[in-house]
Amino acid sequence: PLPRRAEPASAWQVPRTQVPLLVLAGGADPQDPIANMAGWRSSFPNGRAIVLPGYGHGVAQFGCLGGLVSIFVDEASAAGLDTSCLRGIPPPPFVLR
């Protein structure tokens, strides 16, 4: 069996911060769906979520998302981030095996 230890309640508290946050999520992510982030805006009011429809876990490498992350880091803000380039990302291929 795995060892058990008591976790302090503070380890499970959601932080509250003004620090900018950029959430990237795949709309079809079975591992960590965007629904798991319900209520995140109250903890991160300076944040923004970008959901790439049809994609799974780990979307930063697709299309223009890497560039959007660079802009977010350079500007230290998600405000005004132009996400119109997302429309140019094709849906993932559907493969039958």
mmCIF file of N, CA and C in Angstrom:
data_model
loop_
_atom_site.group_PDB
_atom_site.id
_atom_site.type_symbol
_atom_site.label_atom_id
_atom_site.label_comp_id
_atom_site.label_asym_id
_atom_site.label_seq_id
_atom_site.Cartn_x
_atom_site.Cartn_y
_atom_site.Cartn_z
ATOM 1 N N PRO A 1 0.822 -1.191 0.000
ATOM 2 C CA PRO A 1 0.000 0.000 0.000
ATOM 3 C C PRO A 1 0.871 1.262 0.000
ATOM 4 N N LEU A 2 0.297 2.317 -0.525
ATOM 5 C CA LEU A 2 0.985 3.598 -0.543
ATOM 6 C C LEU A 2 0.931 4.237 0.835
ATOM 7 N N PRO A 3 2.010 4.912 1.220
ATOM 8 C CA PRO A 3 1.968 5.606 2.518
ATOM 9 C C PRO A 3 0.950 6.748 2.477
ATOM 10 N N ARG A 4 0.346 7.015 3.584
ATOM 11 C CA ARG A 4 -0.635 8.098 3.693
ATOM 12 C C ARG A 4 -0.098 9.159 4.630
ATOM 13 N N ARG A 5 -0.471 10.391 4.339
ATOM 14 C CA ARG A 5 -0.113 11.473 5.240
ATOM 15 C C ARG A 5 -1.223 12.513 5.212
ATOM 16 N N ALA A 6 -1.332 13.222 6.267
ATOM 17 C CA ALA A 6 -2.355 14.264 6.346
ATOM 18 C C ALA A 6 -1.911 15.466 5.523
ATOM 19 N N GLU A 7 -2.817 15.997 4.757
ATOM 20 C CA GLU A 7 -2.537 17.188 3.965
ATOM 21 C C GLU A 7 -3.178 18.380 4.659
ATOM 22 N N PRO A 8 -2.440 19.457 4.824
ATOM 23 C CA PRO A 8 -3.062 20.642 5.428
ATOM 24 C C PRO A 8 -4.124 21.216 4.495
ATOM 25 N N ALA A 9 -5.158 21.804 5.053
ATOM 26 C CA ALA A 9 -6.238 22.393 4.252
ATOM 27 C C ALA A 9 -5.695 23.435 3.285
ATOM 28 N N SER A 10 -4.623 24.119 3.650
ATOM 29 C CA SER A 10 -4.049 25.155 2.786
ATOM 30 C C SER A 10 -3.519 24.582 1.472
ATOM 31 N N ALA A 11 -3.196 23.309 1.449
ATOM 32 C CA ALA A 11 -2.694 22.680 0.225
ATOM 33 C C ALA A 11 -3.798 22.546 -0.821
ATOM 34 N N TRP A 12 -5.044 22.659 -0.417
ATOM 35 C CA TRP A 12 -6.173 22.475 -1.321
ATOM 36 C C TRP A 12 -6.934 23.760 -1.583
ATOM 37 N N GLN A 13 -6.419 24.874 -1.126
ATOM 38 C CA GLN A 13 -7.074 26.151 -1.371
ATOM 39 C C GLN A 13 -6.671 26.687 -2.735
ATOM 40 N N VAL A 14 -7.653 27.203 -3.454
ATOM 41 C CA VAL A 14 -7.390 27.799 -4.763
ATOM 42 C C VAL A 14 -6.794 29.188 -4.530
ATOM 43 N N PRO A 15 -5.671 29.490 -5.180
ATOM 44 C CA PRO A 15 -5.066 30.812 -4.969
ATOM 45 C C PRO A 15 -5.939 31.924 -5.545
ATOM 46 N N ARG A 16 -5.780 33.086 -5.021
ATOM 47 C CA ARG A 16 -6.431 34.280 -5.556
ATOM 48 C C ARG A 16 -5.313 35.258 -5.877
ATOM 49 N N THR A 17 -5.239 35.663 -7.152
ATOM 50 C CA THR A 17 -4.127 36.506 -7.563
ATOM 51 C C THR A 17 -4.520 37.388 -8.736
ATOM 52 N N GLN A 18 -3.827 38.497 -8.865
ATOM 53 C CA GLN A 18 -3.999 39.394 -10.008
ATOM 54 C C GLN A 18 -3.005 39.061 -11.120
ATOM 55 N N VAL A 19 -2.157 38.074 -10.908
ATOM 56 C CA VAL A 19 -1.164 37.682 -11.905
ATOM 57 C C VAL A 19 -1.883 37.191 -13.160
ATOM 58 N N PRO A 20 -1.464 37.652 -14.342
ATOM 59 C CA PRO A 20 -2.106 37.192 -15.581
ATOM 60 C C PRO A 20 -1.953 35.677 -15.766
ATOM 61 N N LEU A 21 -2.976 35.065 -16.323
ATOM 62 C CA LEU A 21 -2.978 33.628 -16.571
ATOM 63 C C LEU A 21 -3.510 33.377 -17.970
ATOM 64 N N LEU A 22 -2.856 32.506 -18.705
ATOM 65 C CA LEU A 22 -3.344 32.082 -20.010
ATOM 66 C C LEU A 22 -3.577 30.581 -19.946
ATOM 67 N N VAL A 23 -4.831 30.179 -20.101
ATOM 68 C CA VAL A 23 -5.212 28.771 -20.072
ATOM 69 C C VAL A 23 -5.389 28.308 -21.511
ATOM 70 N N LEU A 24 -4.658 27.271 -21.903
ATOM 71 C CA LEU A 24 -4.818 26.658 -23.221
ATOM 72 C C LEU A 24 -5.438 25.281 -23.012
ATOM 73 N N ALA A 25 -6.505 25.004 -23.725
ATOM 74 C CA ALA A 25 -7.185 23.729 -23.538
ATOM 75 C C ALA A 25 -7.689 23.197 -24.863
ATOM 76 N N GLY A 26 -7.697 21.880 -24.972
ATOM 77 C CA GLY A 26 -8.316 21.218 -26.113
ATOM 78 C C GLY A 26 -9.779 20.967 -25.790
ATOM 79 N N GLY A 27 -10.643 21.283 -26.713
ATOM 80 C CA GLY A 27 -12.069 21.106 -26.491
ATOM 81 C C GLY A 27 -12.492 19.659 -26.327
ATOM 82 N N ALA A 28 -11.657 18.721 -26.753
ATOM 83 C CA ALA A 28 -11.976 17.293 -26.642
ATOM 84 C C ALA A 28 -10.971 16.585 -25.731
ATOM 85 N N ASP A 29 -10.424 17.296 -24.775
ATOM 86 C CA ASP A 29 -9.415 16.729 -23.878
ATOM 87 C C ASP A 29 -10.067 15.824 -22.839
ATOM 88 N N PRO A 30 -9.860 14.500 -22.938
ATOM 89 C CA PRO A 30 -10.471 13.603 -21.960
ATOM 90 C C PRO A 30 -9.690 13.578 -20.643
ATOM 91 N N GLN A 31 -8.431 13.980 -20.671
ATOM 92 C CA GLN A 31 -7.579 13.915 -19.483
ATOM 93 C C GLN A 31 -7.859 15.074 -18.524
ATOM 94 N N ASP A 32 -7.998 16.258 -19.078
ATOM 95 C CA ASP A 32 -8.186 17.449 -18.253
ATOM 96 C C ASP A 32 -9.108 18.430 -18.989
ATOM 97 N N PRO A 33 -10.395 18.121 -19.086
ATOM 98 C CA PRO A 33 -11.313 18.970 -19.843
ATOM 99 C C PRO A 33 -11.444 20.358 -19.229
ATOM 100 N N ILE A 34 -11.787 21.317 -20.071
ATOM 101 C CA ILE A 34 -11.938 22.701 -19.611
ATOM 102 C C ILE A 34 -12.993 22.789 -18.509
ATOM 103 N N ALA A 35 -13.931 21.860 -18.462
ATOM 104 C CA ALA A 35 -14.943 21.856 -17.393
ATOM 105 C C ALA A 35 -14.295 21.718 -16.018
ATOM 106 N N ASN A 36 -13.092 21.148 -15.947
ATOM 107 C CA ASN A 36 -12.383 21.033 -14.674
ATOM 108 C C ASN A 36 -11.948 22.393 -14.143
ATOM 109 N N MET A 37 -11.963 23.395 -14.995
ATOM 110 C CA MET A 37 -11.529 24.729 -14.604
ATOM 111 C C MET A 37 -12.699 25.633 -14.220
ATOM 112 N N ALA A 38 -13.873 25.057 -14.004
ATOM 113 C CA ALA A 38 -15.053 25.864 -13.664
ATOM 114 C C ALA A 38 -14.733 26.793 -12.499
ATOM 115 N N GLY A 39 -15.098 28.048 -12.646
ATOM 116 C CA GLY A 39 -14.891 29.025 -11.592
ATOM 117 C C GLY A 39 -13.502 29.636 -11.533
ATOM 118 N N TRP A 40 -12.643 29.310 -12.482
ATOM 119 C CA TRP A 40 -11.259 29.788 -12.433
ATOM 120 C C TRP A 40 -11.173 31.310 -12.507
ATOM 121 N N ARG A 41 -12.120 31.924 -13.192
ATOM 122 C CA ARG A 41 -12.069 33.387 -13.388
ATOM 123 C C ARG A 41 -12.110 34.142 -12.054
ATOM 124 N N SER A 42 -12.811 33.606 -11.060
ATOM 125 C CA SER A 42 -12.870 34.301 -9.769
ATOM 126 C C SER A 42 -11.518 34.287 -9.063
ATOM 127 N N SER A 43 -10.694 33.295 -9.334
ATOM 128 C CA SER A 43 -9.366 33.223 -8.733
ATOM 129 C C SER A 43 -8.315 33.960 -9.547
ATOM 130 N N PHE A 44 -8.534 34.036 -10.850
ATOM 131 C CA PHE A 44 -7.574 34.661 -11.772
ATOM 132 C C PHE A 44 -8.299 35.684 -12.657
ATOM 133 N N PRO A 45 -8.697 36.822 -12.101
ATOM 134 C CA PRO A 45 -9.487 37.784 -12.880
ATOM 135 C C PRO A 45 -8.740 38.369 -14.074
ATOM 136 N N ASN A 46 -7.438 38.286 -14.096
ATOM 137 C CA ASN A 46 -6.658 38.789 -15.229
ATOM 138 C C ASN A 46 -6.262 37.657 -16.176
ATOM 139 N N GLY A 47 -7.074 36.618 -16.196
ATOM 140 C CA GLY A 47 -6.776 35.470 -17.035
ATOM 141 C C GLY A 47 -7.661 35.385 -18.253
ATOM 142 N N ARG A 48 -7.272 34.490 -19.135
ATOM 143 C CA ARG A 48 -8.036 34.237 -20.359
ATOM 144 C C ARG A 48 -7.880 32.769 -20.720
ATOM 145 N N ALA A 49 -8.971 32.155 -21.136
ATOM 146 C CA ALA A 49 -8.960 30.760 -21.576
ATOM 147 C C ALA A 49 -9.112 30.711 -23.089
ATOM 148 N N ILE A 50 -8.278 29.911 -23.724
ATOM 149 C CA ILE A 50 -8.373 29.666 -25.159
ATOM 150 C C ILE A 50 -8.607 28.167 -25.325
ATOM 151 N N VAL A 51 -9.732 27.830 -25.947
ATOM 152 C CA VAL A 51 -10.083 26.419 -26.157
ATOM 153 C C VAL A 51 -10.014 26.130 -27.647
ATOM 154 N N LEU A 52 -9.237 25.119 -28.006
ATOM 155 C CA LEU A 52 -9.103 24.707 -29.397
ATOM 156 C C LEU A 52 -10.068 23.534 -29.643
ATOM 157 N N PRO A 53 -11.198 23.790 -30.332
ATOM 158 C CA PRO A 53 -12.217 22.755 -30.519
ATOM 159 C C PRO A 53 -11.668 21.504 -31.213
ATOM 160 N N GLY A 54 -12.110 20.361 -30.725
ATOM 161 C CA GLY A 54 -11.764 19.096 -31.360
ATOM 162 C C GLY A 54 -10.404 18.533 -30.991
ATOM 163 N N TYR A 55 -9.588 19.306 -30.304
ATOM 164 C CA TYR A 55 -8.243 18.848 -29.953
ATOM 165 C C TYR A 55 -8.227 18.281 -28.542
ATOM 166 N N GLY A 56 -7.216 17.461 -28.264
ATOM 167 C CA GLY A 56 -7.071 16.836 -26.963
ATOM 168 C C GLY A 56 -6.110 17.593 -26.068
ATOM 169 N N HIS A 57 -5.392 16.849 -25.245
ATOM 170 C CA HIS A 57 -4.494 17.412 -24.243
ATOM 171 C C HIS A 57 -3.202 17.927 -24.888
ATOM 172 N N GLY A 58 -2.736 19.063 -24.456
ATOM 173 C CA GLY A 58 -1.471 19.605 -24.963
ATOM 174 C C GLY A 58 -1.633 20.261 -26.315
ATOM 175 N N VAL A 59 -2.152 21.471 -26.371
ATOM 176 C CA VAL A 59 -2.465 22.110 -27.644
ATOM 177 C C VAL A 59 -1.503 23.230 -28.034
ATOM 178 N N ALA A 60 -0.567 23.576 -27.192
ATOM 179 C CA ALA A 60 0.284 24.751 -27.432
ATOM 180 C C ALA A 60 1.089 24.674 -28.729
ATOM 181 N N GLN A 61 1.318 23.490 -29.241
ATOM 182 C CA GLN A 61 2.156 23.348 -30.434
ATOM 183 C C GLN A 61 1.378 23.493 -31.742
ATOM 184 N N PHE A 62 0.067 23.658 -31.679
ATOM 185 C CA PHE A 62 -0.734 23.698 -32.897
ATOM 186 C C PHE A 62 -0.955 25.125 -33.390
ATOM 187 N N GLY A 63 -0.840 25.281 -34.703
ATOM 188 C CA GLY A 63 -1.142 26.559 -35.341
ATOM 189 C C GLY A 63 -0.438 27.740 -34.707
ATOM 190 N N CYS A 64 -1.192 28.763 -34.430
ATOM 191 C CA CYS A 64 -0.645 30.028 -33.919
ATOM 192 C C CYS A 64 -0.563 30.084 -32.401
ATOM 193 N N LEU A 65 -0.913 29.003 -31.699
ATOM 194 C CA LEU A 65 -0.947 29.067 -30.240
ATOM 195 C C LEU A 65 0.413 29.378 -29.625
ATOM 196 N N GLY A 66 1.476 28.845 -30.184
ATOM 197 C CA GLY A 66 2.819 29.153 -29.670
ATOM 198 C C GLY A 66 3.109 30.641 -29.759
ATOM 199 N N GLY A 67 2.713 31.251 -30.854
ATOM 200 C CA GLY A 67 2.897 32.688 -31.024
ATOM 201 C C GLY A 67 2.061 33.485 -30.039
ATOM 202 N N LEU A 68 0.841 33.023 -29.761
ATOM 203 C CA LEU A 68 -0.005 33.705 -28.785
ATOM 204 C C LEU A 68 0.608 33.632 -27.387
ATOM 205 N N VAL A 69 1.197 32.488 -27.072
ATOM 206 C CA VAL A 69 1.876 32.354 -25.775
ATOM 207 C C VAL A 69 3.039 33.338 -25.696
ATOM 208 N N SER A 70 3.801 33.464 -26.767
ATOM 209 C CA SER A 70 4.924 34.416 -26.788
ATOM 210 C C SER A 70 4.446 35.849 -26.567
ATOM 211 N N ILE A 71 3.360 36.227 -27.224
ATOM 212 C CA ILE A 71 2.803 37.574 -27.043
ATOM 213 C C ILE A 71 2.354 37.764 -25.599
ATOM 214 N N PHE A 72 1.684 36.754 -25.052
ATOM 215 C CA PHE A 72 1.230 36.811 -23.657
ATOM 216 C C PHE A 72 2.408 37.044 -22.713
ATOM 217 N N VAL A 73 3.493 36.317 -22.920
ATOM 218 C CA VAL A 73 4.676 36.462 -22.059
ATOM 219 C C VAL A 73 5.311 37.832 -22.260
ATOM 220 N N ASP A 74 5.480 38.244 -23.511
ATOM 221 C CA ASP A 74 6.104 39.550 -23.795
ATOM 222 C C ASP A 74 5.311 40.709 -23.197
ATOM 223 N N GLU A 75 3.984 40.634 -23.271
ATOM 224 C CA GLU A 75 3.144 41.733 -22.805
ATOM 225 C C GLU A 75 2.703 41.574 -21.349
ATOM 226 N N ALA A 76 2.970 40.392 -20.781
ATOM 227 C CA ALA A 76 2.563 40.089 -19.399
ATOM 228 C C ALA A 76 1.068 40.344 -19.191
ATOM 229 N N SER A 77 0.291 40.005 -20.218
ATOM 230 C CA SER A 77 -1.148 40.233 -20.148
ATOM 231 C C SER A 77 -1.861 39.399 -21.211
ATOM 232 N N ALA A 78 -3.067 38.957 -20.853
ATOM 233 C CA ALA A 78 -3.913 38.260 -21.820
ATOM 234 C C ALA A 78 -4.960 39.201 -22.403
ATOM 235 N N ALA A 79 -5.018 40.416 -21.887
ATOM 236 C CA ALA A 79 -6.000 41.393 -22.363
ATOM 237 C C ALA A 79 -5.666 41.795 -23.804
ATOM 238 N N GLY A 80 -6.675 41.821 -24.628
ATOM 239 C CA GLY A 80 -6.491 42.253 -26.006
ATOM 240 C C GLY A 80 -5.772 41.257 -26.901
ATOM 241 N N LEU A 81 -5.566 40.054 -26.436
ATOM 242 C CA LEU A 81 -4.877 39.033 -27.232
ATOM 243 C C LEU A 81 -5.757 38.671 -28.430
ATOM 244 N N ASP A 82 -5.245 38.879 -29.637
ATOM 245 C CA ASP A 82 -6.006 38.615 -30.858
ATOM 246 C C ASP A 82 -5.956 37.130 -31.188
ATOM 247 N N THR A 83 -7.068 36.458 -31.028
ATOM 248 C CA THR A 83 -7.134 35.014 -31.263
ATOM 249 C C THR A 83 -7.796 34.661 -32.592
ATOM 250 N N SER A 84 -7.924 35.640 -33.487
ATOM 251 C CA SER A 84 -8.572 35.366 -34.768
ATOM 252 C C SER A 84 -7.821 34.308 -35.574
ATOM 253 N N CYS A 85 -6.530 34.133 -35.306
ATOM 254 C CA CYS A 85 -5.737 33.131 -36.031
ATOM 255 C C CYS A 85 -6.194 31.704 -35.740
ATOM 256 N N LEU A 86 -6.951 31.514 -34.664
ATOM 257 C CA LEU A 86 -7.427 30.165 -34.326
ATOM 258 C C LEU A 86 -8.329 29.595 -35.409
ATOM 259 N N ARG A 87 -9.023 30.461 -36.121
ATOM 260 C CA ARG A 87 -9.914 29.987 -37.190
ATOM 261 C C ARG A 87 -9.137 29.290 -38.306
ATOM 262 N N GLY A 88 -7.850 29.572 -38.428
ATOM 263 C CA GLY A 88 -7.033 28.956 -39.468
ATOM 264 C C GLY A 88 -6.442 27.610 -39.091
ATOM 265 N N ILE A 89 -6.678 27.156 -37.863
ATOM 266 C CA ILE A 89 -6.154 25.854 -37.435
ATOM 267 C C ILE A 89 -7.159 24.788 -37.859
ATOM 268 N N PRO A 90 -6.737 23.868 -38.732
ATOM 269 C CA PRO A 90 -7.684 22.845 -39.193
ATOM 270 C C PRO A 90 -8.045 21.878 -38.079
ATOM 271 N N PRO A 91 -9.214 21.268 -38.166
ATOM 272 C CA PRO A 91 -9.575 20.269 -37.154
ATOM 273 C C PRO A 91 -8.596 19.105 -37.211
ATOM 274 N N PRO A 92 -8.423 18.412 -36.090
ATOM 275 C CA PRO A 92 -7.484 17.274 -36.105
ATOM 276 C C PRO A 92 -8.000 16.186 -37.045
ATOM 277 N N PRO A 93 -7.087 15.395 -37.617
ATOM 278 C CA PRO A 93 -7.536 14.320 -38.509
ATOM 279 C C PRO A 93 -8.286 13.246 -37.731
ATOM 280 N N PHE A 94 -9.242 12.654 -38.400
ATOM 281 C CA PHE A 94 -10.019 11.560 -37.814
ATOM 282 C C PHE A 94 -9.481 10.265 -38.412
ATOM 283 N N VAL A 95 -8.997 9.399 -37.571
ATOM 284 C CA VAL A 95 -8.354 8.179 -38.046
ATOM 285 C C VAL A 95 -9.113 6.968 -37.506
ATOM 286 N N LEU A 96 -9.466 6.064 -38.404
ATOM 287 C CA LEU A 96 -10.064 4.785 -38.010
ATOM 288 C C LEU A 96 -9.002 3.717 -38.114
ATOM 289 N N ARG A 97 -8.945 2.860 -37.137
ATOM 290 C CA ARG A 97 -7.970 1.755 -37.182
ATOM 291 C C ARG A 97 -8.649 0.440 -37.014
#
